[in-house]
Amino acid sequence: MPQERQVSPPERVLVVTAHPDDTEFCTAGTVLQWTAQGTEVTYCVLTDGDNGGYDEALPRQSIAPLRRAEQRAAAAAAGVREVRFLAYPDGRLEPTMELRRDLTRVIREVRPEVVVLPSPEINWDRIADVHPDHRAAGEAALRAVYPDARNPFAHPELLRHEGLAAWEVPEIWLIMGPSPNHFVDVTDVFDQKFAALKLHTSQTANLADLEALLRRWQTEHAVAGRLAPGRLAEAFQVVRL
């Protein structure tokens, strides 16, 4: 069931994704509205997406810096000033203790009120979301949020050597999951969201029907969220911790 939420925008949000462009597909419309209201949003991208792209003529060593540049441009278009890249291998992401530590570091530095992260669950209705990197990113981020970031005895080197005290995240917003309960109307910012997505030219320049596909997905979310006909939405599973 859709979850009704009447709350002021958070002061700080951390968005964790596996690849450059995941945010633009799933949550950039919500981010645009947050930043317009003064929320400080930080992106944390776990891989450089260096296995992606469609142009076989591009040297593979050029893909990672290209995708970083595209993500920074797309973030700026959404009002996001800080993008962090953890540079884990694309296509081989696992929820290791090392990744949990690195995400715990980011959480303790950013001190977000909301963390947006991929769901570690499989959504069989949207096979495009069932990339193993997405689920690994979600599993690692969830473990970093709870229990690691809030536990002063987890990853003690972060406190001992970097002065990063424990931080308790009060709320997570899961994307790509099978059980959304919160739907954000993004109709009025859809053109901006789509423009940000198109900045990932190494991934999207060959997709002639990209806008139609995105509109179909956002329409499905709006219907699930019982929005008025013709509206577009992004879908989340909001969990209070």
PDB file of C-alpha atoms in Angstrom:
ATOM      1  CA  MET A   1       0.000   0.000   0.000  1.00  0.00           C
ATOM      2  CA  PRO A   2       1.230   3.549  -0.725  1.00  0.00           C
ATOM      3  CA  GLN A   3       2.617   5.223   2.353  1.00  0.00           C
ATOM      4  CA  GLU A   4       1.482   8.785   3.067  1.00  0.00           C
ATOM      5  CA  ARG A   5       4.280  11.076   4.206  1.00  0.00           C
ATOM      6  CA  GLN A   6       3.909  14.711   5.164  1.00  0.00           C
ATOM      7  CA  VAL A   7       7.371  15.709   6.337  1.00  0.00           C
ATOM      8  CA  SER A   8       9.824  18.522   5.741  1.00  0.00           C
ATOM      9  CA  PRO A   9      12.721  17.751   3.394  1.00  0.00           C
ATOM     10  CA  PRO A  10      15.809  16.214   5.017  1.00  0.00           C
ATOM     11  CA  GLU A  11      18.899  18.346   5.535  1.00  0.00           C
ATOM     12  CA  ARG A  12      21.328  15.719   4.222  1.00  0.00           C
ATOM     13  CA  VAL A  13      20.772  12.743   1.928  1.00  0.00           C
ATOM     14  CA  LEU A  14      23.231  10.101   0.749  1.00  0.00           C
ATOM     15  CA  VAL A  15      22.399   8.223  -2.466  1.00  0.00           C
ATOM     16  CA  VAL A  16      24.319   4.952  -2.904  1.00  0.00           C
ATOM     17  CA  THR A  17      24.304   3.270  -6.319  1.00  0.00           C
ATOM     18  CA  ALA A  18      26.285   0.562  -8.049  1.00  0.00           C
ATOM     19  CA  HIS A  19      26.896   2.362 -11.351  1.00  0.00           C
ATOM     20  CA  PRO A  20      26.914   5.805 -12.908  1.00  0.00           C
ATOM     21  CA  ASP A  21      23.395   6.497 -14.313  1.00  0.00           C
ATOM     22  CA  ASP A  22      21.535   4.339 -11.719  1.00  0.00           C
ATOM     23  CA  THR A  23      20.528   7.517  -9.907  1.00  0.00           C
ATOM     24  CA  GLU A  24      19.237   9.195 -13.049  1.00  0.00           C
ATOM     25  CA  PHE A  25      17.090   6.198 -13.913  1.00  0.00           C
ATOM     26  CA  CYS A  26      15.659   5.678 -10.429  1.00  0.00           C
ATOM     27  CA  THR A  27      15.728   8.766  -8.244  1.00  0.00           C
ATOM     28  CA  ALA A  28      16.911  11.958  -9.993  1.00  0.00           C
ATOM     29  CA  GLY A  29      13.393  13.420 -10.023  1.00  0.00           C
ATOM     30  CA  THR A  30      13.197  13.133  -6.249  1.00  0.00           C
ATOM     31  CA  VAL A  31      16.738  14.493  -5.890  1.00  0.00           C
ATOM     32  CA  LEU A  32      15.826  17.517  -8.039  1.00  0.00           C
ATOM     33  CA  GLN A  33      12.991  18.330  -5.661  1.00  0.00           C
ATOM     34  CA  TRP A  34      15.154  17.819  -2.596  1.00  0.00           C
ATOM     35  CA  THR A  35      17.957  20.084  -3.825  1.00  0.00           C
ATOM     36  CA  ALA A  36      15.428  22.746  -4.860  1.00  0.00           C
ATOM     37  CA  GLN A  37      14.267  22.777  -1.227  1.00  0.00           C
ATOM     38  CA  GLY A  38      17.798  23.120   0.128  1.00  0.00           C
ATOM     39  CA  THR A  39      18.679  19.495   0.886  1.00  0.00           C
ATOM     40  CA  GLU A  40      22.375  18.695   0.610  1.00  0.00           C
ATOM     41  CA  VAL A  41      22.603  15.523  -1.472  1.00  0.00           C
ATOM     42  CA  THR A  42      25.749  13.418  -1.886  1.00  0.00           C
ATOM     43  CA  TYR A  43      26.114  10.659  -4.472  1.00  0.00           C
ATOM     44  CA  CYS A  44      28.277   7.621  -3.712  1.00  0.00           C
ATOM     45  CA  VAL A  45      28.857   5.434  -6.785  1.00  0.00           C
ATOM     46  CA  LEU A  46      30.487   2.124  -5.978  1.00  0.00           C
ATOM     47  CA  THR A  47      31.878   1.246  -9.428  1.00  0.00           C
ATOM     48  CA  ASP A  48      32.963   3.324 -12.412  1.00  0.00           C
ATOM     49  CA  GLY A  49      30.731   1.348 -14.741  1.00  0.00           C
ATOM     50  CA  ASP A  50      33.738   0.404 -16.857  1.00  0.00           C
ATOM     51  CA  ASN A  51      31.997  -2.726 -18.215  1.00  0.00           C
ATOM     52  CA  GLY A  52      29.232  -0.557 -19.661  1.00  0.00           C
ATOM     53  CA  GLY A  53      28.735   1.225 -22.946  1.00  0.00           C
ATOM     54  CA  TYR A  54      27.832   0.199 -26.465  1.00  0.00           C
ATOM     55  CA  ASP A  55      30.618   1.648 -28.634  1.00  0.00           C
ATOM     56  CA  GLU A  56      33.194  -1.082 -29.252  1.00  0.00           C
ATOM     57  CA  ALA A  57      35.524   1.467 -30.871  1.00  0.00           C
ATOM     58  CA  LEU A  58      36.080   3.237 -27.561  1.00  0.00           C
ATOM     59  CA  PRO A  59      39.223   2.023 -25.751  1.00  0.00           C
ATOM     60  CA  ARG A  60      38.100   0.270 -22.594  1.00  0.00           C
ATOM     61  CA  GLN A  61      40.568   2.226 -20.470  1.00  0.00           C
ATOM     62  CA  SER A  62      38.707   5.411 -21.414  1.00  0.00           C
ATOM     63  CA  ILE A  63      35.337   4.223 -20.105  1.00  0.00           C
ATOM     64  CA  ALA A  64      35.879   4.760 -16.368  1.00  0.00           C
ATOM     65  CA  PRO A  65      36.969   8.428 -16.596  1.00  0.00           C
ATOM     66  CA  LEU A  66      34.252   9.068 -19.189  1.00  0.00           C
ATOM     67  CA  ARG A  67      31.538   7.630 -16.981  1.00  0.00           C
ATOM     68  CA  ARG A  68      32.793   9.567 -13.966  1.00  0.00           C
ATOM     69  CA  ALA A  69      32.600  12.782 -15.978  1.00  0.00           C
ATOM     70  CA  GLU A  70      29.086  11.925 -17.151  1.00  0.00           C
ATOM     71  CA  GLN A  71      27.969  11.227 -13.590  1.00  0.00           C
ATOM     72  CA  ARG A  72      29.408  14.494 -12.301  1.00  0.00           C
ATOM     73  CA  ALA A  73      27.611  16.405 -15.074  1.00  0.00           C
ATOM     74  CA  ALA A  74      24.327  14.629 -14.379  1.00  0.00           C
ATOM     75  CA  ALA A  75      24.690  15.271 -10.643  1.00  0.00           C
ATOM     76  CA  ALA A  76      25.315  18.974 -11.258  1.00  0.00           C
ATOM     77  CA  ALA A  77      22.181  19.102 -13.425  1.00  0.00           C
ATOM     78  CA  ALA A  78      20.230  17.843 -10.396  1.00  0.00           C
ATOM     79  CA  GLY A  79      21.800  20.356  -8.019  1.00  0.00           C
ATOM     80  CA  VAL A  80      24.210  17.847  -6.442  1.00  0.00           C
ATOM     81  CA  ARG A  81      27.671  19.215  -5.723  1.00  0.00           C
ATOM     82  CA  GLU A  82      29.427  16.152  -4.288  1.00  0.00           C
ATOM     83  CA  VAL A  83      29.918  12.815  -6.043  1.00  0.00           C
ATOM     84  CA  ARG A  84      32.124  10.141  -4.494  1.00  0.00           C
ATOM     85  CA  PHE A  85      33.438   7.153  -6.441  1.00  0.00           C
ATOM     86  CA  LEU A  86      34.675   4.059  -4.623  1.00  0.00           C
ATOM     87  CA  ALA A  87      36.103   2.439  -7.797  1.00  0.00           C
ATOM     88  CA  TYR A  88      35.142  -1.169  -7.089  1.00  0.00           C
ATOM     89  CA  PRO A  89      35.201  -3.462 -10.158  1.00  0.00           C
ATOM     90  CA  ASP A  90      32.125  -3.212 -12.357  1.00  0.00           C
ATOM     91  CA  GLY A  91      30.263  -6.500 -12.686  1.00  0.00           C
ATOM     92  CA  ARG A  92      32.094  -8.102  -9.751  1.00  0.00           C
ATOM     93  CA  LEU A  93      30.700  -6.162  -6.798  1.00  0.00           C
ATOM     94  CA  GLU A  94      30.295  -8.136  -3.577  1.00  0.00           C
ATOM     95  CA  PRO A  95      29.142  -7.006  -0.090  1.00  0.00           C
ATOM     96  CA  THR A  96      32.580  -7.516   1.414  1.00  0.00           C
ATOM     97  CA  MET A  97      33.770  -6.241   4.758  1.00  0.00           C
ATOM     98  CA  GLU A  98      36.054  -3.845   2.876  1.00  0.00           C
ATOM     99  CA  LEU A  99      33.114  -2.333   1.012  1.00  0.00           C
ATOM    100  CA  ARG A 100      31.089  -2.139   4.228  1.00  0.00           C
ATOM    101  CA  ARG A 101      33.964  -0.250   5.864  1.00  0.00           C
ATOM    102  CA  ASP A 102      34.265   2.165   2.946  1.00  0.00           C
ATOM    103  CA  LEU A 103      30.524   2.842   2.987  1.00  0.00           C
ATOM    104  CA  THR A 104      30.573   3.236   6.758  1.00  0.00           C
ATOM    105  CA  ARG A 105      33.264   5.866   6.301  1.00  0.00           C
ATOM    106  CA  VAL A 106      31.101   7.784   3.820  1.00  0.00           C
ATOM    107  CA  ILE A 107      28.032   7.570   6.071  1.00  0.00           C
ATOM    108  CA  ARG A 108      29.953   8.843   9.096  1.00  0.00           C
ATOM    109  CA  GLU A 109      31.442  11.692   7.048  1.00  0.00           C
ATOM    110  CA  VAL A 110      28.168  12.770   5.380  1.00  0.00           C
ATOM    111  CA  ARG A 111      25.943  12.097   8.442  1.00  0.00           C
ATOM    112  CA  PRO A 112      22.761  11.748   6.375  1.00  0.00           C
ATOM    113  CA  GLU A 113      19.204  11.727   7.649  1.00  0.00           C
ATOM    114  CA  VAL A 114      18.180   9.572   4.687  1.00  0.00           C
ATOM    115  CA  VAL A 115      20.190   6.995   2.753  1.00  0.00           C
ATOM    116  CA  VAL A 116      18.830   5.976  -0.640  1.00  0.00           C
ATOM    117  CA  LEU A 117      20.123   2.550  -1.657  1.00  0.00           C
ATOM    118  CA  PRO A 118      19.288  -0.317  -4.012  1.00  0.00           C
ATOM    119  CA  SER A 119      17.106  -3.040  -2.584  1.00  0.00           C
ATOM    120  CA  PRO A 120      19.009  -6.273  -1.955  1.00  0.00           C
ATOM    121  CA  GLU A 121      15.824  -8.152  -2.886  1.00  0.00           C
ATOM    122  CA  ILE A 122      15.011  -9.406  -6.378  1.00  0.00           C
ATOM    123  CA  ASN A 123      12.176  -7.691  -8.212  1.00  0.00           C
ATOM    124  CA  TRP A 124      11.126 -10.297 -10.774  1.00  0.00           C
ATOM    125  CA  ASP A 125       8.730  -7.822 -12.412  1.00  0.00           C
ATOM    126  CA  ARG A 126      11.669  -5.634 -13.487  1.00  0.00           C
ATOM    127  CA  ILE A 127      14.437  -7.915 -14.707  1.00  0.00           C
ATOM    128  CA  ALA A 128      16.563  -4.898 -15.703  1.00  0.00           C
ATOM    129  CA  ASP A 129      16.925  -4.116 -11.996  1.00  0.00           C
ATOM    130  CA  VAL A 130      18.180  -7.603 -11.101  1.00  0.00           C
ATOM    131  CA  HIS A 131      21.815  -6.819 -11.915  1.00  0.00           C
ATOM    132  CA  PRO A 132      23.958  -8.564  -9.285  1.00  0.00           C
ATOM    133  CA  ASP A 133      25.882  -5.329  -8.686  1.00  0.00           C
ATOM    134  CA  HIS A 134      22.634  -3.601  -7.684  1.00  0.00           C
ATOM    135  CA  ARG A 135      21.811  -6.230  -5.100  1.00  0.00           C
ATOM    136  CA  ALA A 136      25.389  -6.372  -3.815  1.00  0.00           C
ATOM    137  CA  ALA A 137      25.411  -2.584  -3.485  1.00  0.00           C
ATOM    138  CA  GLY A 138      22.141  -2.721  -1.575  1.00  0.00           C
ATOM    139  CA  GLU A 139      23.306  -5.486   0.725  1.00  0.00           C
ATOM    140  CA  ALA A 140      26.590  -3.730   1.511  1.00  0.00           C
ATOM    141  CA  ALA A 141      24.912  -0.354   2.026  1.00  0.00           C
ATOM    142  CA  LEU A 142      22.248  -1.854   4.261  1.00  0.00           C
ATOM    143  CA  ARG A 143      24.892  -3.520   6.424  1.00  0.00           C
ATOM    144  CA  ALA A 144      26.846  -0.265   6.546  1.00  0.00           C
ATOM    145  CA  VAL A 145      23.758   1.652   7.662  1.00  0.00           C
ATOM    146  CA  TYR A 146      22.792  -1.035  10.168  1.00  0.00           C
ATOM    147  CA  PRO A 147      24.689  -2.081  12.145  1.00  0.00           C
ATOM    148  CA  ASP A 148      28.104  -0.737  11.116  1.00  0.00           C
ATOM    149  CA  ALA A 149      27.800   3.053  10.935  1.00  0.00           C
ATOM    150  CA  ARG A 150      25.942   3.328  14.240  1.00  0.00           C
ATOM    151  CA  ASN A 151      28.170   0.882  16.117  1.00  0.00           C
ATOM    152  CA  PRO A 152      31.210   2.639  17.635  1.00  0.00           C
ATOM    153  CA  PHE A 153      32.998  -0.709  17.861  1.00  0.00           C
ATOM    154  CA  ALA A 154      32.579  -1.560  14.161  1.00  0.00           C
ATOM    155  CA  HIS A 155      35.569  -0.705  11.961  1.00  0.00           C
ATOM    156  CA  PRO A 156      37.410   0.835  14.940  1.00  0.00           C
ATOM    157  CA  GLU A 157      40.136   2.230  12.672  1.00  0.00           C
ATOM    158  CA  LEU A 158      37.633   4.780  11.356  1.00  0.00           C
ATOM    159  CA  LEU A 159      37.383   6.330  14.797  1.00  0.00           C
ATOM    160  CA  ARG A 160      40.953   5.674  15.902  1.00  0.00           C
ATOM    161  CA  HIS A 161      42.734   6.943  12.784  1.00  0.00           C
ATOM    162  CA  GLU A 162      40.156   9.194  11.077  1.00  0.00           C
ATOM    163  CA  GLY A 163      38.129  10.550  13.973  1.00  0.00           C
ATOM    164  CA  LEU A 164      34.828   9.346  12.490  1.00  0.00           C
ATOM    165  CA  ALA A 165      32.342   8.812  15.290  1.00  0.00           C
ATOM    166  CA  ALA A 166      29.317   6.553  14.969  1.00  0.00           C
ATOM    167  CA  TRP A 167      26.296   7.931  13.093  1.00  0.00           C
ATOM    168  CA  GLU A 168      22.762   6.556  13.310  1.00  0.00           C
ATOM    169  CA  VAL A 169      20.807   6.837  10.046  1.00  0.00           C
ATOM    170  CA  PRO A 170      17.116   7.262  10.911  1.00  0.00           C
ATOM    171  CA  GLU A 171      15.610   6.321   7.537  1.00  0.00           C
ATOM    172  CA  ILE A 172      16.432   4.424   4.337  1.00  0.00           C
ATOM    173  CA  TRP A 173      14.717   4.636   0.939  1.00  0.00           C
ATOM    174  CA  LEU A 174      15.106   1.459  -1.100  1.00  0.00           C
ATOM    175  CA  ILE A 175      14.996   1.634  -4.893  1.00  0.00           C
ATOM    176  CA  MET A 176      14.465  -1.120  -7.487  1.00  0.00           C
ATOM    177  CA  GLY A 177      12.796  -3.378  -4.919  1.00  0.00           C
ATOM    178  CA  PRO A 178       9.625  -5.476  -5.111  1.00  0.00           C
ATOM    179  CA  SER A 179       7.728  -3.734  -2.291  1.00  0.00           C
ATOM    180  CA  PRO A 180       7.541   0.054  -2.799  1.00  0.00           C
ATOM    181  CA  ASN A 181       5.370   1.940  -0.317  1.00  0.00           C
ATOM    182  CA  HIS A 182       6.171   5.562  -1.190  1.00  0.00           C
ATOM    183  CA  PHE A 183       5.733   7.251  -4.572  1.00  0.00           C
ATOM    184  CA  VAL A 184       7.134  10.685  -5.390  1.00  0.00           C
ATOM    185  CA  ASP A 185       5.387  12.679  -8.120  1.00  0.00           C
ATOM    186  CA  VAL A 186       8.115  13.745 -10.561  1.00  0.00           C
ATOM    187  CA  THR A 187       5.887  14.942 -13.393  1.00  0.00           C
ATOM    188  CA  ASP A 188       6.937  18.573 -13.131  1.00  0.00           C
ATOM    189  CA  VAL A 189      10.666  17.743 -13.148  1.00  0.00           C
ATOM    190  CA  PHE A 190      10.590  14.852 -15.599  1.00  0.00           C
ATOM    191  CA  ASP A 191      12.172  16.876 -18.406  1.00  0.00           C
ATOM    192  CA  GLN A 192      15.068  17.824 -16.104  1.00  0.00           C
ATOM    193  CA  LYS A 193      15.424  14.219 -14.948  1.00  0.00           C
ATOM    194  CA  PHE A 194      15.509  12.986 -18.530  1.00  0.00           C
ATOM    195  CA  ALA A 195      18.017  15.662 -19.526  1.00  0.00           C
ATOM    196  CA  ALA A 196      20.300  14.507 -16.692  1.00  0.00           C
ATOM    197  CA  LEU A 197      19.959  10.901 -17.834  1.00  0.00           C
ATOM    198  CA  LYS A 198      20.875  11.815 -21.405  1.00  0.00           C
ATOM    199  CA  LEU A 199      24.167  13.246 -20.141  1.00  0.00           C
ATOM    200  CA  HIS A 200      25.253   9.616 -19.787  1.00  0.00           C
ATOM    201  CA  THR A 201      25.850   9.568 -23.525  1.00  0.00           C
ATOM    202  CA  SER A 202      28.145   6.543 -23.428  1.00  0.00           C
ATOM    203  CA  GLN A 203      25.141   4.514 -22.241  1.00  0.00           C
ATOM    204  CA  THR A 204      22.116   6.206 -23.788  1.00  0.00           C
ATOM    205  CA  ALA A 205      23.040   7.824 -27.118  1.00  0.00           C
ATOM    206  CA  ASN A 206      22.051   4.676 -29.008  1.00  0.00           C
ATOM    207  CA  LEU A 207      18.650   4.268 -27.311  1.00  0.00           C
ATOM    208  CA  ALA A 208      16.048   5.895 -29.541  1.00  0.00           C
ATOM    209  CA  ASP A 209      13.106   4.901 -27.328  1.00  0.00           C
ATOM    210  CA  LEU A 210      14.680   5.869 -23.996  1.00  0.00           C
ATOM    211  CA  GLU A 211      12.191   8.619 -23.137  1.00  0.00           C
ATOM    212  CA  ALA A 212       9.215   6.398 -23.944  1.00  0.00           C
ATOM    213  CA  LEU A 213      10.677   3.621 -21.790  1.00  0.00           C
ATOM    214  CA  LEU A 214      11.297   5.964 -18.866  1.00  0.00           C
ATOM    215  CA  ARG A 215       7.797   7.456 -19.146  1.00  0.00           C
ATOM    216  CA  ARG A 216       6.299   3.954 -19.135  1.00  0.00           C
ATOM    217  CA  TRP A 217       8.180   2.996 -15.979  1.00  0.00           C
ATOM    218  CA  GLN A 218       7.293   6.238 -14.215  1.00  0.00           C
ATOM    219  CA  THR A 219       3.654   5.867 -15.265  1.00  0.00           C
ATOM    220  CA  GLU A 220       3.575   2.364 -13.781  1.00  0.00           C
ATOM    221  CA  HIS A 221       4.896   3.778 -10.508  1.00  0.00           C
ATOM    222  CA  ALA A 222       2.291   6.552 -10.540  1.00  0.00           C
ATOM    223  CA  VAL A 223      -0.509   4.036 -11.072  1.00  0.00           C
ATOM    224  CA  ALA A 224       0.818   1.873  -8.238  1.00  0.00           C
ATOM    225  CA  GLY A 225       0.952   4.962  -6.050  1.00  0.00           C
ATOM    226  CA  ARG A 226      -2.614   5.957  -6.967  1.00  0.00           C
ATOM    227  CA  LEU A 227      -1.574   9.294  -8.405  1.00  0.00           C
ATOM    228  CA  ALA A 228      -3.890  11.132 -10.783  1.00  0.00           C
ATOM    229  CA  PRO A 229      -4.006   9.913 -14.394  1.00  0.00           C
ATOM    230  CA  GLY A 230      -1.168  11.264 -16.499  1.00  0.00           C
ATOM    231  CA  ARG A 231       1.231  11.728 -13.597  1.00  0.00           C
ATOM    232  CA  LEU A 232       4.750  10.253 -13.363  1.00  0.00           C
ATOM    233  CA  ALA A 233       6.403   8.933 -10.215  1.00  0.00           C
ATOM    234  CA  GLU A 234       9.514   7.389  -8.718  1.00  0.00           C
ATOM    235  CA  ALA A 235       9.026   4.477  -6.349  1.00  0.00           C
ATOM    236  CA  PHE A 236      10.689   3.758  -3.007  1.00  0.00           C
ATOM    237  CA  GLN A 237      10.321   1.448  -0.055  1.00  0.00           C
ATOM    238  CA  VAL A 238      10.760   3.732   2.930  1.00  0.00           C
ATOM    239  CA  VAL A 239      11.967   2.059   6.123  1.00  0.00           C
ATOM    240  CA  ARG A 240      12.285   3.831   9.452  1.00  0.00           C
ATOM    241  CA  LEU A 241      15.159   2.539  11.551  1.00  0.00           C
TER     242      LEU A 241
END
